[in-house]
PDB file of C-alpha atoms in Angstrom:
ATOM      1  CA  LEU A 264       0.000   0.000   0.000  1.00 76.00           C
ATOM      2  CA  GLY A 265       1.066   3.563  -0.623  1.00 88.00           C
ATOM      3  CA  GLU A 266       1.291   6.181   2.088  1.00 91.00           C
ATOM      4  CA  ASP A 267      -2.019   7.812   1.120  1.00 93.00           C
ATOM      5  CA  GLU A 268      -3.833   4.449   1.330  1.00 95.00           C
ATOM      6  CA  LEU A 269      -2.269   3.765   4.727  1.00 94.00           C
ATOM      7  CA  LEU A 270      -3.295   7.192   6.014  1.00 95.00           C
ATOM      8  CA  HIS A 271      -6.837   6.607   4.740  1.00 96.00           C
ATOM      9  CA  TRP A 272      -6.915   3.242   6.535  1.00 96.00           C
ATOM     10  CA  MET A 273      -5.656   4.893   9.736  1.00 96.00           C
ATOM     11  CA  VAL A 274      -8.374   7.564   9.527  1.00 96.00           C
ATOM     12  CA  GLN A 275     -10.996   4.826   9.155  1.00 96.00           C
ATOM     13  CA  LYS A 276      -9.608   2.985  12.203  1.00 96.00           C
ATOM     14  CA  ALA A 277      -9.648   6.215  14.231  1.00 95.00           C
ATOM     15  CA  GLU A 278     -13.245   6.953  13.241  1.00 95.00           C
ATOM     16  CA  LEU A 279     -14.170   3.482  14.538  1.00 95.00           C
ATOM     17  CA  ARG A 280     -12.176   4.215  17.733  1.00 93.00           C
ATOM     18  CA  GLN A 281      -9.916   1.228  17.097  1.00 94.00           C
ATOM     19  CA  HIS A 282      -6.271   1.165  18.106  1.00 94.00           C
ATOM     20  CA  ILE A 283      -3.767   0.898  15.261  1.00 95.00           C
ATOM     21  CA  GLY A 284      -0.834  -1.467  14.850  1.00 93.00           C
ATOM     22  CA  LEU A 285       1.852  -0.795  12.263  1.00 91.00           C
ATOM     23  CA  LEU A 286       4.258  -3.586  11.391  1.00 88.00           C
ATOM     24  CA  CYS A 287       7.481  -2.121   9.991  1.00 83.00           C
ATOM     25  CA  GLU A 288      10.959  -3.189   9.049  1.00 78.00           C
ATOM     26  CA  PRO A 289      13.595  -2.205  11.623  1.00 74.00           C
ATOM     27  CA  PRO A 290      14.402   0.509  12.605  1.00 71.00           C
ATOM     28  CA  CYS A 291      10.744   1.516  11.998  1.00 75.00           C
ATOM     29  CA  THR A 292      11.463   5.159  11.106  1.00 85.00           C
ATOM     30  CA  TYR A 293       8.889   4.992   8.302  1.00 87.00           C
ATOM     31  CA  GLY A 294       6.196   3.838  10.746  1.00 89.00           C
ATOM     32  CA  ARG A 295       7.008   6.650  13.178  1.00 92.00           C
ATOM     33  CA  ARG A 296       6.964   9.252  10.416  1.00 93.00           C
ATOM     34  CA  LEU A 297       3.654   7.867   9.092  1.00 94.00           C
ATOM     35  CA  ALA A 298       2.092   7.915  12.581  1.00 95.00           C
ATOM     36  CA  LEU A 299       3.215  11.493  13.245  1.00 96.00           C
ATOM     37  CA  ARG A 300       1.945  12.578   9.828  1.00 96.00           C
ATOM     38  CA  PHE A 301      -1.402  10.945  10.666  1.00 97.00           C
ATOM     39  CA  CYS A 302      -1.583  12.841  13.990  1.00 97.00           C
ATOM     40  CA  ALA A 303      -0.864  16.120  12.204  1.00 96.00           C
ATOM     41  CA  LEU A 304      -3.401  15.303   9.484  1.00 95.00           C
ATOM     42  CA  ILE A 305      -6.224  14.819  11.972  1.00 95.00           C
ATOM     43  CA  ASN A 306      -4.900  17.599  14.227  1.00 96.00           C
ATOM     44  CA  ARG A 307      -4.552  15.466  17.356  1.00 96.00           C
ATOM     45  CA  PRO A 308      -1.997  15.742  20.164  1.00 97.00           C
ATOM     46  CA  VAL A 309       0.452  12.874  20.517  1.00 97.00           C
ATOM     47  CA  GLU A 310       2.300  11.371  23.471  1.00 97.00           C
ATOM     48  CA  CYS A 311       5.325   9.197  22.645  1.00 96.00           C
ATOM     49  CA  LEU A 312       6.254   6.098  24.611  1.00 96.00           C
ATOM     50  CA  ASN A 313       9.591   4.536  23.653  1.00 94.00           C
ATOM     51  CA  LEU A 314       9.932   1.202  25.418  1.00 94.00           C
ATOM     52  CA  THR A 315      13.258  -0.475  26.206  1.00 93.00           C
ATOM     53  CA  VAL A 316      14.364  -3.670  27.915  1.00 94.00           C
ATOM     54  CA  ASP A 317      14.661  -1.604  31.113  1.00 95.00           C
ATOM     55  CA  THR A 318      11.070  -0.296  31.033  1.00 95.00           C
ATOM     56  CA  THR A 319       8.993  -1.331  34.055  1.00 93.00           C
ATOM     57  CA  GLU A 320       5.292  -1.091  34.808  1.00 92.00           C
ATOM     58  CA  ALA A 321       5.991   1.918  37.051  1.00 90.00           C
ATOM     59  CA  ASP A 322       7.491   3.770  34.067  1.00 93.00           C
ATOM     60  CA  LEU A 323       4.074   3.620  32.379  1.00 94.00           C
ATOM     61  CA  ILE A 324       2.036   5.013  35.238  1.00 95.00           C
ATOM     62  CA  GLN A 325       3.384   7.840  37.398  1.00 95.00           C
ATOM     63  CA  ARG A 326       6.721   9.230  38.527  1.00 93.00           C
ATOM     64  CA  ARG A 327       7.387  10.844  41.892  1.00 92.00           C
ATOM     65  CA  GLU A 328       9.039  14.263  41.781  1.00 93.00           C
ATOM     66  CA  LEU A 329      10.210  16.599  44.488  1.00 94.00           C
ATOM     67  CA  VAL A 330       8.836  20.128  43.940  1.00 92.00           C
ATOM     68  CA  ASP A 331       9.351  22.888  46.537  1.00 94.00           C
ATOM     69  CA  GLY A 332      10.014  20.286  49.226  1.00 94.00           C
ATOM     70  CA  SER A 333       6.854  18.296  48.457  1.00 94.00           C
ATOM     71  CA  ILE A 334       6.514  15.014  46.625  1.00 93.00           C
ATOM     72  CA  ILE A 335       4.109  15.112  43.700  1.00 95.00           C
ATOM     73  CA  PHE A 336       3.086  12.377  41.290  1.00 95.00           C
ATOM     74  CA  VAL A 337       3.483  13.140  37.595  1.00 95.00           C
ATOM     75  CA  ASP A 338       1.465  11.143  35.082  1.00 96.00           C
ATOM     76  CA  GLN A 339       3.506   9.385  32.403  1.00 96.00           C
ATOM     77  CA  ALA A 340       2.682   9.312  28.661  1.00 97.00           C
ATOM     78  CA  PRO A 341       0.046   6.508  28.708  1.00 97.00           C
ATOM     79  CA  ILE A 342      -1.890   8.097  31.579  1.00 97.00           C
ATOM     80  CA  ARG A 343      -1.669  11.612  30.116  1.00 97.00           C
ATOM     81  CA  ALA A 344      -2.844  10.366  26.712  1.00 97.00           C
ATOM     82  CA  ALA A 345      -5.742   8.416  28.233  1.00 96.00           C
ATOM     83  CA  ARG A 346      -6.947  11.335  30.350  1.00 96.00           C
ATOM     84  CA  GLN A 347      -6.452  14.048  27.716  1.00 96.00           C
ATOM     85  CA  GLY A 348      -7.639  12.105  24.669  1.00 96.00           C
ATOM     86  CA  ALA A 349      -4.286  12.189  22.918  1.00 97.00           C
ATOM     87  CA  ILE A 350      -2.813   9.586  20.615  1.00 97.00           C
ATOM     88  CA  LEU A 351      -0.277   7.366  22.368  1.00 97.00           C
ATOM     89  CA  LEU A 352       2.511   6.419  19.974  1.00 97.00           C
ATOM     90  CA  VAL A 353       4.200   3.259  21.288  1.00 96.00           C
ATOM     91  CA  ARG A 354       7.515   1.890  20.026  1.00 93.00           C
ATOM     92  CA  GLY A 355       9.565  -1.048  21.284  1.00 89.00           C
ATOM     93  CA  LEU A 356       6.878  -3.525  22.345  1.00 89.00           C
ATOM     94  CA  HIS A 357       9.163  -6.363  21.280  1.00 85.00           C
ATOM     95  CA  LEU A 358      11.671  -5.369  23.973  1.00 89.00           C
ATOM     96  CA  VAL A 359       9.556  -5.346  27.139  1.00 91.00           C
ATOM     97  CA  ASN A 360       8.636  -8.100  29.558  1.00 91.00           C
ATOM     98  CA  SER A 361       5.168  -9.527  30.052  1.00 91.00           C
ATOM     99  CA  ASN A 362       4.423  -7.331  33.102  1.00 93.00           C
ATOM    100  CA  VAL A 363       4.721  -4.187  30.990  1.00 94.00           C
ATOM    101  CA  ILE A 364       2.501  -5.751  28.304  1.00 93.00           C
ATOM    102  CA  SER A 365      -0.078  -6.655  30.982  1.00 93.00           C
ATOM    103  CA  THR A 366      -0.114  -3.081  32.302  1.00 94.00           C
ATOM    104  CA  LEU A 367      -0.709  -1.690  28.813  1.00 94.00           C
ATOM    105  CA  HIS A 368      -3.369  -4.354  28.214  1.00 93.00           C
ATOM    106  CA  ASN A 369      -5.230  -3.343  31.390  1.00 93.00           C
ATOM    107  CA  LEU A 370      -5.245   0.281  30.287  1.00 93.00           C
ATOM    108  CA  LEU A 371      -6.336  -0.445  26.708  1.00 91.00           C
ATOM    109  CA  GLU A 372      -8.772  -3.314  27.085  1.00 91.00           C
ATOM    110  CA  HIS A 373     -10.118  -3.106  30.625  1.00 92.00           C
ATOM    111  CA  GLN A 374      -9.630   0.665  30.984  1.00 92.00           C
ATOM    112  CA  THR A 375      -8.618   0.233  34.598  1.00 92.00           C
ATOM    113  CA  LEU A 376      -5.277   0.797  36.261  1.00 93.00           C
ATOM    114  CA  ALA A 377      -4.182   1.487  39.838  1.00 93.00           C
ATOM    115  CA  LEU A 378      -1.937   4.540  40.012  1.00 95.00           C
ATOM    116  CA  THR A 379       1.031   5.161  42.275  1.00 93.00           C
ATOM    117  CA  ASP A 380      -0.668   8.082  44.063  1.00 94.00           C
ATOM    118  CA  GLY A 381      -3.464   5.786  45.295  1.00 94.00           C
ATOM    119  CA  THR A 382      -6.028   6.852  42.697  1.00 95.00           C
ATOM    120  CA  SER A 383      -7.030   4.771  39.705  1.00 95.00           C
ATOM    121  CA  ILE A 384      -7.912   5.034  36.061  1.00 94.00           C
ATOM    122  CA  LYS A 385     -11.438   3.867  35.322  1.00 95.00           C
ATOM    123  CA  PRO A 386     -13.498   3.896  32.118  1.00 94.00           C
ATOM    124  CA  ASN A 387     -15.166   7.188  33.071  1.00 94.00           C
ATOM    125  CA  THR A 388     -11.753   8.890  33.466  1.00 93.00           C
ATOM    126  CA  ILE A 389     -10.466   7.861  30.035  1.00 95.00           C
ATOM    127  CA  SER A 390     -11.254  10.200  27.157  1.00 95.00           C
ATOM    128  CA  SER A 391     -13.263   8.715  24.309  1.00 94.00           C
ATOM    129  CA  ASP A 392     -10.656  10.262  21.964  1.00 95.00           C
ATOM    130  CA  PHE A 393      -7.819   8.159  23.438  1.00 96.00           C
ATOM    131  CA  LEU A 394      -6.146   6.138  20.694  1.00 96.00           C
ATOM    132  CA  VAL A 395      -2.993   4.022  20.523  1.00 96.00           C
ATOM    133  CA  ILE A 396      -0.699   3.538  17.564  1.00 96.00           C
ATOM    134  CA  ALA A 397       1.761   0.720  18.188  1.00 95.00           C
ATOM    135  CA  ILE A 398       4.744   0.559  15.875  1.00 92.00           C
ATOM    136  CA  HIS A 399       6.502  -2.757  15.980  1.00 84.00           C
ATOM    137  CA  HIS A 400       8.508  -5.158  13.923  1.00 77.00           C
ATOM    138  CA  SER A 401       8.675  -8.898  13.939  1.00 67.00           C
ATOM    139  CA  VAL A 402      11.429 -10.418  15.997  1.00 61.00           C
ATOM    140  CA  SER A 403      13.146 -13.645  15.092  1.00 59.00           C
ATOM    141  CA  LYS A 404      12.751 -16.309  17.760  1.00 57.00           C
ATOM    142  CA  PHE A 405      16.540 -16.562  17.675  1.00 52.00           C
ATOM    143  CA  GLN A 406      17.063 -12.877  18.424  1.00 53.00           C
ATOM    144  CA  THR A 407      18.106 -12.503  22.063  1.00 50.00           C
ATOM    145  CA  GLU A 408      17.138  -8.844  22.581  1.00 53.00           C
ATOM    146  CA  GLY A 409      13.447  -9.464  21.895  1.00 52.00           C
ATOM    147  CA  ARG A 410      10.877 -10.653  24.377  1.00 53.00           C
ATOM    148  CA  ASP A 411       7.950 -12.981  23.930  1.00 52.00           C
ATOM    149  CA  LEU A 412       4.812 -10.808  23.525  1.00 48.00           C
ATOM    150  CA  ASP A 413       2.467 -13.325  25.143  1.00 49.00           C
ATOM    151  CA  PRO A 414       1.831 -12.270  28.774  1.00 45.00           C
TER     152      PRO A 414
END
């Protein structure tokens, strides 16, 4: 498919409120460029989440910061995107462990997630405009840096 056909397909998926998966050849720069062009085309904010082998479940939820002597909790990209109705652009799913996949699954499918500050994400706190674009590439079963995607 050409880029225009892919963008048309992505618009159709977004209108149906369906998350989008893009399978690309490494290093997936074309998929990232296509996703960002799509976000600009439909004039939607985007939050980027670049996953690595060191990413933990806590990295997806909230981070504690010290501000003026007080500890505050700062939402991370998936939580900000869900609450604000942004598009969450995810890269590196093939690198993370099953706990990270499970956390993302709970947010996307069940729309529930316990947050570090003691509150929680529930379906009524997630914007109906929230959308995920996952950019990934296939990983050989012999490649040691990849992780099994099955939680």
